[in-house]
Coordinates of C-alpha atoms and ligand atoms in Angstrom, one line a residue:
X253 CA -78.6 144.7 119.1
X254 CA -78.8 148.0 117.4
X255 CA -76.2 148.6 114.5
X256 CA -75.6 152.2 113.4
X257 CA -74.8 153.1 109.7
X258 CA -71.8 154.7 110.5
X259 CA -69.9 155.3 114.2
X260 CA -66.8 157.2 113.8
X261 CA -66.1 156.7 117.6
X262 CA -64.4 153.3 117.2
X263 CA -62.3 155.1 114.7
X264 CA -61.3 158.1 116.9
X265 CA -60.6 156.4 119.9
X266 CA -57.4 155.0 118.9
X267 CA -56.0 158.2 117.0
X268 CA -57.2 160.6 119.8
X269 CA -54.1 161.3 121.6
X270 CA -52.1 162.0 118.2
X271 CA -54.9 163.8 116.6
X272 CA -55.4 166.3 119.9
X273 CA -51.7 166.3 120.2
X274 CA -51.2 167.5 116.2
X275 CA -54.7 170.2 116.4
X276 CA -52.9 171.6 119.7
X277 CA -49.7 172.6 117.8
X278 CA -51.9 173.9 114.9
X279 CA -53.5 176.5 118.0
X280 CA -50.4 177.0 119.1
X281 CA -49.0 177.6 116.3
X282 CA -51.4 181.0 115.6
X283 CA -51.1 179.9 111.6
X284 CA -55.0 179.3 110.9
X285 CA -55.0 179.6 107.1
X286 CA -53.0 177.6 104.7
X287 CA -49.3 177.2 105.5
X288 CA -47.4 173.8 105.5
X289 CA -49.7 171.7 107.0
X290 CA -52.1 172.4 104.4
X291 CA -49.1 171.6 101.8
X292 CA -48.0 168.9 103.3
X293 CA -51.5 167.3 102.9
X294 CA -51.7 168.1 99.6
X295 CA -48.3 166.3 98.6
X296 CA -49.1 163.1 100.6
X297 CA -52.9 162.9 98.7
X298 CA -51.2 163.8 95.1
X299 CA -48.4 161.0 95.9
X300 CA -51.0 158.7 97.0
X301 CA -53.2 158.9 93.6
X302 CA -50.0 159.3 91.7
X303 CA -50.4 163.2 90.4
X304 CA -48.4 166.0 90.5
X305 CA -50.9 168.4 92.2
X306 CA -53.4 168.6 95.0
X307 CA -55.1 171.6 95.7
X308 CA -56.6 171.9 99.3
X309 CA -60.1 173.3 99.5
X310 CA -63.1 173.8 102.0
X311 CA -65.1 170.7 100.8
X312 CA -65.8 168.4 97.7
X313 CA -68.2 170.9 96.6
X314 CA -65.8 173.7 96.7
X315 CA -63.6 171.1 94.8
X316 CA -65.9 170.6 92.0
X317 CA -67.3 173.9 92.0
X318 CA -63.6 175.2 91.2
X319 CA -62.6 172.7 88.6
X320 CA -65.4 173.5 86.6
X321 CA -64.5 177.6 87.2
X322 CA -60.8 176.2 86.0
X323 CA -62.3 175.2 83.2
X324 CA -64.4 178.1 82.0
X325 CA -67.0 176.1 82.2
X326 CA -70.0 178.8 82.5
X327 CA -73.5 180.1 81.2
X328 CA -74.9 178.4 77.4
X329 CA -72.3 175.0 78.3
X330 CA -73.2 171.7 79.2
X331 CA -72.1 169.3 81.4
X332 CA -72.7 165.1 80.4
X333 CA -73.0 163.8 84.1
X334 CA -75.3 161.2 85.4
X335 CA -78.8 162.2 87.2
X336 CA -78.1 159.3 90.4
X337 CA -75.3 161.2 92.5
X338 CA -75.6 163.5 95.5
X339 CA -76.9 167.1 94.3
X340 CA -73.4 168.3 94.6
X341 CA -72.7 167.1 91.3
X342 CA -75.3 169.1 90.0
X343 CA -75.0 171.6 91.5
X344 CA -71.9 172.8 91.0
X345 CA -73.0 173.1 87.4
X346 CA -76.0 174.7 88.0
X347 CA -74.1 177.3 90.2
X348 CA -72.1 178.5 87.1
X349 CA -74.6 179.0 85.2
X350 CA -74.3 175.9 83.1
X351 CA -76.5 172.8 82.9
X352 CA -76.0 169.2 83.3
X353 CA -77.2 166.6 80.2
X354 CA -78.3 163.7 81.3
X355 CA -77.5 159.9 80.6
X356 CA -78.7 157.0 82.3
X357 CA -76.8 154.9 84.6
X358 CA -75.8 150.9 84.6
X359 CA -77.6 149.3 86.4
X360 CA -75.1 147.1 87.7
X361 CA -72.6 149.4 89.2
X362 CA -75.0 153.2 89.1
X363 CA -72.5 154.6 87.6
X364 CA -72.8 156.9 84.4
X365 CA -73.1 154.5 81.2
X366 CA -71.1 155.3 78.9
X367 CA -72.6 153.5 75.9
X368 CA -75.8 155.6 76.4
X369 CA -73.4 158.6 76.4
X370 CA -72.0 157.8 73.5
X371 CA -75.1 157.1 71.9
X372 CA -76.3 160.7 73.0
X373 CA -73.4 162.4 71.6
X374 CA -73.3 160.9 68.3
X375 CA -77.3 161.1 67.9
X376 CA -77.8 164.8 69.0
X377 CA -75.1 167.2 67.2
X378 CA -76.5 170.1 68.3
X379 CA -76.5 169.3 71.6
X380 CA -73.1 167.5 71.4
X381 CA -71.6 170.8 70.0
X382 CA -72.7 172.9 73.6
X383 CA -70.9 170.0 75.8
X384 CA -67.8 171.4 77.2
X385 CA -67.0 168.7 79.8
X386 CA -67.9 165.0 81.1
X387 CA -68.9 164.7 85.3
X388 CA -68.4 160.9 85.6
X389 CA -69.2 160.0 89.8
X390 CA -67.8 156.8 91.0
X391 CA -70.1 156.5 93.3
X392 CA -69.7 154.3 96.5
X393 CA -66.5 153.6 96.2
X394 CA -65.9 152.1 92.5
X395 CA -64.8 153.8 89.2
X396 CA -67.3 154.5 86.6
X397 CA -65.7 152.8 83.1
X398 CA -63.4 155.5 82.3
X399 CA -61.7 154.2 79.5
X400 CA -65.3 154.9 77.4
X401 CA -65.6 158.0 79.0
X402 CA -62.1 159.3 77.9
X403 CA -62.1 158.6 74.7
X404 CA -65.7 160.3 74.0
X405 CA -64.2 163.1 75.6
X406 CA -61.3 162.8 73.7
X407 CA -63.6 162.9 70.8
X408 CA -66.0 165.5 70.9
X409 CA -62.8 167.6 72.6
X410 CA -64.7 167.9 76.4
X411 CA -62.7 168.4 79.3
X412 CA -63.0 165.5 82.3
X413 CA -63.7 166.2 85.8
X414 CA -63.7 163.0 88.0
X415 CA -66.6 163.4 91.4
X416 CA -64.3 160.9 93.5
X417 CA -65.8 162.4 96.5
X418 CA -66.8 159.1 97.3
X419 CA -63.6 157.2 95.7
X420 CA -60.2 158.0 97.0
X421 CA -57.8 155.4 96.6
X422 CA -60.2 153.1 94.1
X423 CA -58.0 151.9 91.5
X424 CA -59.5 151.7 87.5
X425 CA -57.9 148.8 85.5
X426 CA -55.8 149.7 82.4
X427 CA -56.4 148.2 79.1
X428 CA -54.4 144.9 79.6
X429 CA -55.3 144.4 83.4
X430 CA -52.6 142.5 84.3
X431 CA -50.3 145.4 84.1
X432 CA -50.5 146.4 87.8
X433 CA -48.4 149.7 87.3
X434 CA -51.3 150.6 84.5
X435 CA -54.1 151.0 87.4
X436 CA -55.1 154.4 88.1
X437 CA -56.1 156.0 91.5
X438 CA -59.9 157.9 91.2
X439 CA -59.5 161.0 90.0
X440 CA -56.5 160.5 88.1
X441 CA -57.6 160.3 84.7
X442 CA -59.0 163.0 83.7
X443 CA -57.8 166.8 83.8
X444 CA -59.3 167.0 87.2
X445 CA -60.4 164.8 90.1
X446 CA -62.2 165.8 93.2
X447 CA -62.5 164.4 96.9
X448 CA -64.6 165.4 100.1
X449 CA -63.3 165.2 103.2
X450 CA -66.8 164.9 104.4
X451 CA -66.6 162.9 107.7
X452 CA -68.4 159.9 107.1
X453 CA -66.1 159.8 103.5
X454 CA -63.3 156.6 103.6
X455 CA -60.6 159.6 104.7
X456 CA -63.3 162.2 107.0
X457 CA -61.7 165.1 108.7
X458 CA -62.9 166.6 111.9
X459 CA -65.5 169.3 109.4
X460 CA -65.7 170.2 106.5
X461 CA -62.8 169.6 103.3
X462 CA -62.1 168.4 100.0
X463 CA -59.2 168.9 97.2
X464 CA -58.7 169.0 93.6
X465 CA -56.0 167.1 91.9
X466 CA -54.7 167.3 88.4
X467 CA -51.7 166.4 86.2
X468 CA -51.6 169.8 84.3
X469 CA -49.3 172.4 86.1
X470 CA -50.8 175.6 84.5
X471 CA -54.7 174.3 85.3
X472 CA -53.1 173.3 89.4
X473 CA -52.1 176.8 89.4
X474 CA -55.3 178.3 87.7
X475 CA -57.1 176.8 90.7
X476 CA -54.5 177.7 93.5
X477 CA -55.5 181.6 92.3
X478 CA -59.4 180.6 91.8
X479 CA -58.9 179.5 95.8
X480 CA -58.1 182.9 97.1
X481 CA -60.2 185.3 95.2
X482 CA -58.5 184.9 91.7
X483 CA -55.8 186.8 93.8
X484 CA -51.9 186.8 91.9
X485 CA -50.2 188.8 92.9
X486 CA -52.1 189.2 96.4
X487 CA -54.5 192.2 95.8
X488 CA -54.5 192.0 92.2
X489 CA -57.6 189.6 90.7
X490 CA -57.3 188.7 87.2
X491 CA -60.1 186.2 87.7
X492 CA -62.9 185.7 89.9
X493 CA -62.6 183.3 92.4
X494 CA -63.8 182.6 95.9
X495 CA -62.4 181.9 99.5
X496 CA -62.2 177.8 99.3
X497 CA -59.6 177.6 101.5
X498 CA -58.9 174.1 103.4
X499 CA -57.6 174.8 106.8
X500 CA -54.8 173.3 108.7
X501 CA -56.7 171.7 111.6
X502 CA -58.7 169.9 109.2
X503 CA -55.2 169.0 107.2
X504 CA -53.3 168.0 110.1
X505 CA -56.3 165.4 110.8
X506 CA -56.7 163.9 107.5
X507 CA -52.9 163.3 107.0
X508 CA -53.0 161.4 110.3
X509 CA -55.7 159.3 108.4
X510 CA -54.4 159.0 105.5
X511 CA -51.9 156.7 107.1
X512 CA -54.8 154.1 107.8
X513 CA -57.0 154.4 104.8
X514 CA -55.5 151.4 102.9
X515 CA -56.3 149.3 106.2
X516 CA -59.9 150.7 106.3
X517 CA -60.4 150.1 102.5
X518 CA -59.4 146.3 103.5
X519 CA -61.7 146.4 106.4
X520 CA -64.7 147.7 104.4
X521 CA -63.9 145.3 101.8
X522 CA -63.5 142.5 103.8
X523 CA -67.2 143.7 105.3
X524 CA -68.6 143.3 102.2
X525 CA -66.9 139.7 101.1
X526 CA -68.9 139.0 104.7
X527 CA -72.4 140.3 103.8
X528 CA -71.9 138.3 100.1
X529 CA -71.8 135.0 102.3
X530 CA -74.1 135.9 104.9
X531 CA -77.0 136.7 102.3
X532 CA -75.9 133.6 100.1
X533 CA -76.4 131.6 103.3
X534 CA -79.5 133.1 103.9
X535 CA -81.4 131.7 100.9
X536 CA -82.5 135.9 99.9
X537 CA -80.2 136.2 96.8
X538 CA -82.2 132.7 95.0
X539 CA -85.4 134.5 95.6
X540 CA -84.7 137.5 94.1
X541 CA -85.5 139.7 97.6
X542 CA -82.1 140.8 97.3
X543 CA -79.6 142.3 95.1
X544 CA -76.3 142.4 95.4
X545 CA -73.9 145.4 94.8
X546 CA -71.1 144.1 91.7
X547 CA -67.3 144.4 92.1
X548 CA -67.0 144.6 88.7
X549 CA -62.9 145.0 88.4
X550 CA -62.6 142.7 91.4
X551 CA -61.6 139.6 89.4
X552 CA -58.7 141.4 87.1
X553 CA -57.7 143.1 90.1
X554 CA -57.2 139.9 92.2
X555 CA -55.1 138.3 89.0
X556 CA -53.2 141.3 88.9
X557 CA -52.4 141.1 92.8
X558 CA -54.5 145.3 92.8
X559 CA -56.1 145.7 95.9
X560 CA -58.3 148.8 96.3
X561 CA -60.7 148.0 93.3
X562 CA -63.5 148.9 94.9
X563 CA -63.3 150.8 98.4
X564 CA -67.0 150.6 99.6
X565 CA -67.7 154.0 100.8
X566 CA -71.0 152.9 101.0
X567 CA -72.5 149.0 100.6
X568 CA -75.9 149.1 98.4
X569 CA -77.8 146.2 97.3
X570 CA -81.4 146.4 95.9
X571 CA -84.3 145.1 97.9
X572 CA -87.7 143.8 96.8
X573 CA -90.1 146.0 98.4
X574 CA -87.7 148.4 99.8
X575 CA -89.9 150.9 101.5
X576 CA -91.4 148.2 104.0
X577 CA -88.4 147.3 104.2
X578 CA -86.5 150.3 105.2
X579 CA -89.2 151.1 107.9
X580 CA -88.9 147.6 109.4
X581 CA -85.1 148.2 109.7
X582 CA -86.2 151.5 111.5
X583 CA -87.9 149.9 113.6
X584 CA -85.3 147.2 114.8
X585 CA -82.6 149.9 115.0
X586 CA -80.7 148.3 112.3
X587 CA -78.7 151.2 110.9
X588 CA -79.9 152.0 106.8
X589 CA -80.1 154.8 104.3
X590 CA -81.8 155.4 100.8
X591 CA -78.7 157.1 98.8
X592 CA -80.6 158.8 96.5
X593 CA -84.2 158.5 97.0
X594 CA -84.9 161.4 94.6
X595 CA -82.6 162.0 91.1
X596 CA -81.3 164.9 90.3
X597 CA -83.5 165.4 87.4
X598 CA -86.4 165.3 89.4
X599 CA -85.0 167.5 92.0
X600 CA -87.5 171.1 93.0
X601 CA -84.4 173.4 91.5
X602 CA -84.6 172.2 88.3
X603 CA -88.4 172.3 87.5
X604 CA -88.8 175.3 85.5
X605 CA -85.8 174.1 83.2
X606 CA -88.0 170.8 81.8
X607 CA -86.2 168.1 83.8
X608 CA -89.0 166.6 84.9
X609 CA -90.4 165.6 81.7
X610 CA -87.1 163.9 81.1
X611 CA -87.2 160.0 81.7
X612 CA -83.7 158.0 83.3
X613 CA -85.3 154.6 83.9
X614 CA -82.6 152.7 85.6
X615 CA -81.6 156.0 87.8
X616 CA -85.5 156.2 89.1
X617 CA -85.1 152.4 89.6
X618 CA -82.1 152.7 91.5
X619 CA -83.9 155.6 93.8
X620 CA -87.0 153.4 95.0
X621 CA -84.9 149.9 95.1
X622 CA -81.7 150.8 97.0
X623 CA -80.5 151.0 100.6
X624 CA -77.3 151.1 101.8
X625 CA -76.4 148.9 105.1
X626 CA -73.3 149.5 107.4
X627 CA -70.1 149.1 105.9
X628 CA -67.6 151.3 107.7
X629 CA -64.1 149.8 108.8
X630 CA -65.0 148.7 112.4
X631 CA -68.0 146.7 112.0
X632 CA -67.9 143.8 113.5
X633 CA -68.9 140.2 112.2
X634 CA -71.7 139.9 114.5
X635 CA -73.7 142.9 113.6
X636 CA -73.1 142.1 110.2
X637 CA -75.5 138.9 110.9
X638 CA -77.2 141.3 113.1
X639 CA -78.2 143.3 110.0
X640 CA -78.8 140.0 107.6
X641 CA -80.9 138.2 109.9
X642 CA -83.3 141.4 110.3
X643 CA -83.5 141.5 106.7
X644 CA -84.0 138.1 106.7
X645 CA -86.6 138.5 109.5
X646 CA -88.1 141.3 107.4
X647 CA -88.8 138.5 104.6
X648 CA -89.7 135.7 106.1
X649 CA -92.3 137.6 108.0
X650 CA -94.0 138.5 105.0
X651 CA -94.3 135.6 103.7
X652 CA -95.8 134.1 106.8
X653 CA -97.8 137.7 106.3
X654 CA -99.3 136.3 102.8
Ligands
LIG947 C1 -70.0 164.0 99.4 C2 -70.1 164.2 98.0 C3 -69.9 165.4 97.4 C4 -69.8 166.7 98.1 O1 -68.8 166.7 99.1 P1 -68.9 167.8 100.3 O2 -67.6 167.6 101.0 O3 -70.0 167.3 101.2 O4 -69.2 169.1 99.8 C5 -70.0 165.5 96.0 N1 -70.3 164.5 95.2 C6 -70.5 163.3 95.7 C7 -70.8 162.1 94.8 C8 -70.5 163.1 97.1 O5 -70.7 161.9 97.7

């Protein structure tokens, strides 16, 4: 049986009739651009992380890409971010100008490390002096360890912007984790947070989309002007800005969805509590072939009754001999993908500003020993042994193989 990395059909089907019916009165409607819908969205998503404003914009690029304009961040500034994220994260900086620095990841959960952070700022002054903000990406689904990260920021007085694209609705435990009012929604704890609304995203819109949220009114508003041309009073552009503009077809969509995401969270985590005793009955985690992904706040979060600790936008263990691997999976139309097979410091954009030369260990190890298997909502238990018994398969044959 083949088993795709993602099917959003299972998804649609039962939500057709009400999305078509809510599109249709958008068309009827003759409002294309902004309007309720779009604010409507915005309240529901800043309610649901607990913030007082959500900007809508046209993708979770555009959403980083304006925080960082909000933030004057801009030509001679760095940005701390990690070099294991989609390019968007870098890119965003690049675009203004700026220039990501560099720390390592953990290994355990790929996301930025924020001893090795700290480590950098207190070990290079003169670059800690150019750093004017902190990108931490909680990437597939689980919160980098923000409390670190704020209080360096707090420290060296850098600005925050959270790259949730792949993390609405993951909860980061406070202090004393039993307090289950002190957990905090992704990108809600620094000045800014960002989302896509990229489809295959936990909450995917019909396109393109993505939004900002922030607690600061007077930065909310900076980036409701930055949205429409730096444009206050219409006509009149104090600042620069750009058309990122979410529409309300996409808006009406995702706020239909938005309804169901703490049911697919619990579906993709409940996924993943299946693969953990699928490959522990399998014999591959003793041997070392395979790797695990960590839930690292999943055992406060269960004593504290939390349950959105992690939300599994993507599953992604580490496999001994990954490559033959991955093109054995090809082969048996088992669903797979290598998120990120090349870092960002390596990327071809940033070879003639020394990258390259730069070394992130665990980020390159992370690139040739990851793949991420199916994890969205509607997989079923049987292609989840579908997928572990042609890994298992995959293993066995080798060592039949020699
Ligand atoms: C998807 C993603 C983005 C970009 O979002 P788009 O909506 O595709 O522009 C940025 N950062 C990360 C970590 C992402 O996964």
């Amino acid at each position: 049986m083949a088993v795709p990395l993602l099917d959003l059909q299972p998804q649609l089907a039962p939500l057709r009739e009400e999305i078509l019916a809510a599109v249709t009165e958008v068309i009827d409607s003759c409002g294309y651009i902004m309007g309720p819908k779009v604010e409507s969205l915005e309240r529901a998503v800043a309610d649901y992380c607990g913030v007082e404003h959500a900007i809508g914009v046209a993708s979770g690029t555009d959403a980083l890409l304006v925080a960082l304009m909000a933030l004057d961040i801009g030509p001679g500034d760095l940005v701390l971010t990690t070099p294991y994220s989609f390019f968007a994260t870098m890119g965003s900086i690049l675009r203004l100008g700026a220039r990501p620095l560099f720390v390592d990841i953990d290994p355990v959960t790929f996301n930025i490390d924020p001893l090795a952070a700290r480590e950098l700022l207190e070990s290079r002054p003169e670059l800690a002096a150019r750093v004017k903000a902190i990108i931490p990406v909680h990437l597939y689904g689980q919160c980098a360890e923000m409390a670190p990260l704020l209080e360096l920021a707090q420290r060296f007085g850098l600005a925050v912007v959270e790259d949730a694209a792949q993390a609405i609705g993951a909860l980061y435990p406070p202090a004393r984790a039993a307090d289950k009012a002190g957990w905090r929604r992704a990108g809600s704890m620094g000045d800014a947070g960002c989302f896509s609304f990229f489809p295959s995203k936990n909450l995917g819109g019909i396109g393109d989309g993505g939004m900002v949220i922030c607690r600061d009114a007077a930065l909310a508003e900076k980036i409701r002007i930055l949205r429409v041309h730096g444009s206050a009073p219409k006509y009149h552009h104090g600042l620069v800005g750009g058309n990122f503009r979410l529409d309300p077809i996409q808006a009406v969509v995702l706020e239909i969805k938005l309804g169901h995401l703490p049911a697919w969270h619990a579906a993709r985590r409940n996924n993943a509590e299946g693969y953990r005793r699928l490959f522990a009955d399998s014999g591959l985690l003793e041997d070392g072939s395979v790797l695990l992904p960590a839930a690292v706040y999943r055992e406060q979060a269960q004593a504290a009754g939390i349950d959105d600790y992690h939300i599994y936008n993507q599953f992604v263990p580490r496999f001994a001999r990954r490559d033959q691997l991955l093109a054995h999976l090809r082969r048996v139309e088992i669903g797979c993908e290598v998120y990120y097979p090349v870092p960002l410091h390596k990327q071809g954009c940033v070879a003639e500003l020394g990258y390259h030369e730069q070394v992130f260990p665990e980020a390159e190890r992370a690139a040739g020993e990851t793949l991420a298997l199916p994890i969205y909502p509607e997989l079923t238990e049987e292609m989840q042994r579908e997928v572990v018994a042609a890994i298992s398969s995959f293993y066995r044959g080798e060592r039949r193989g020699g």
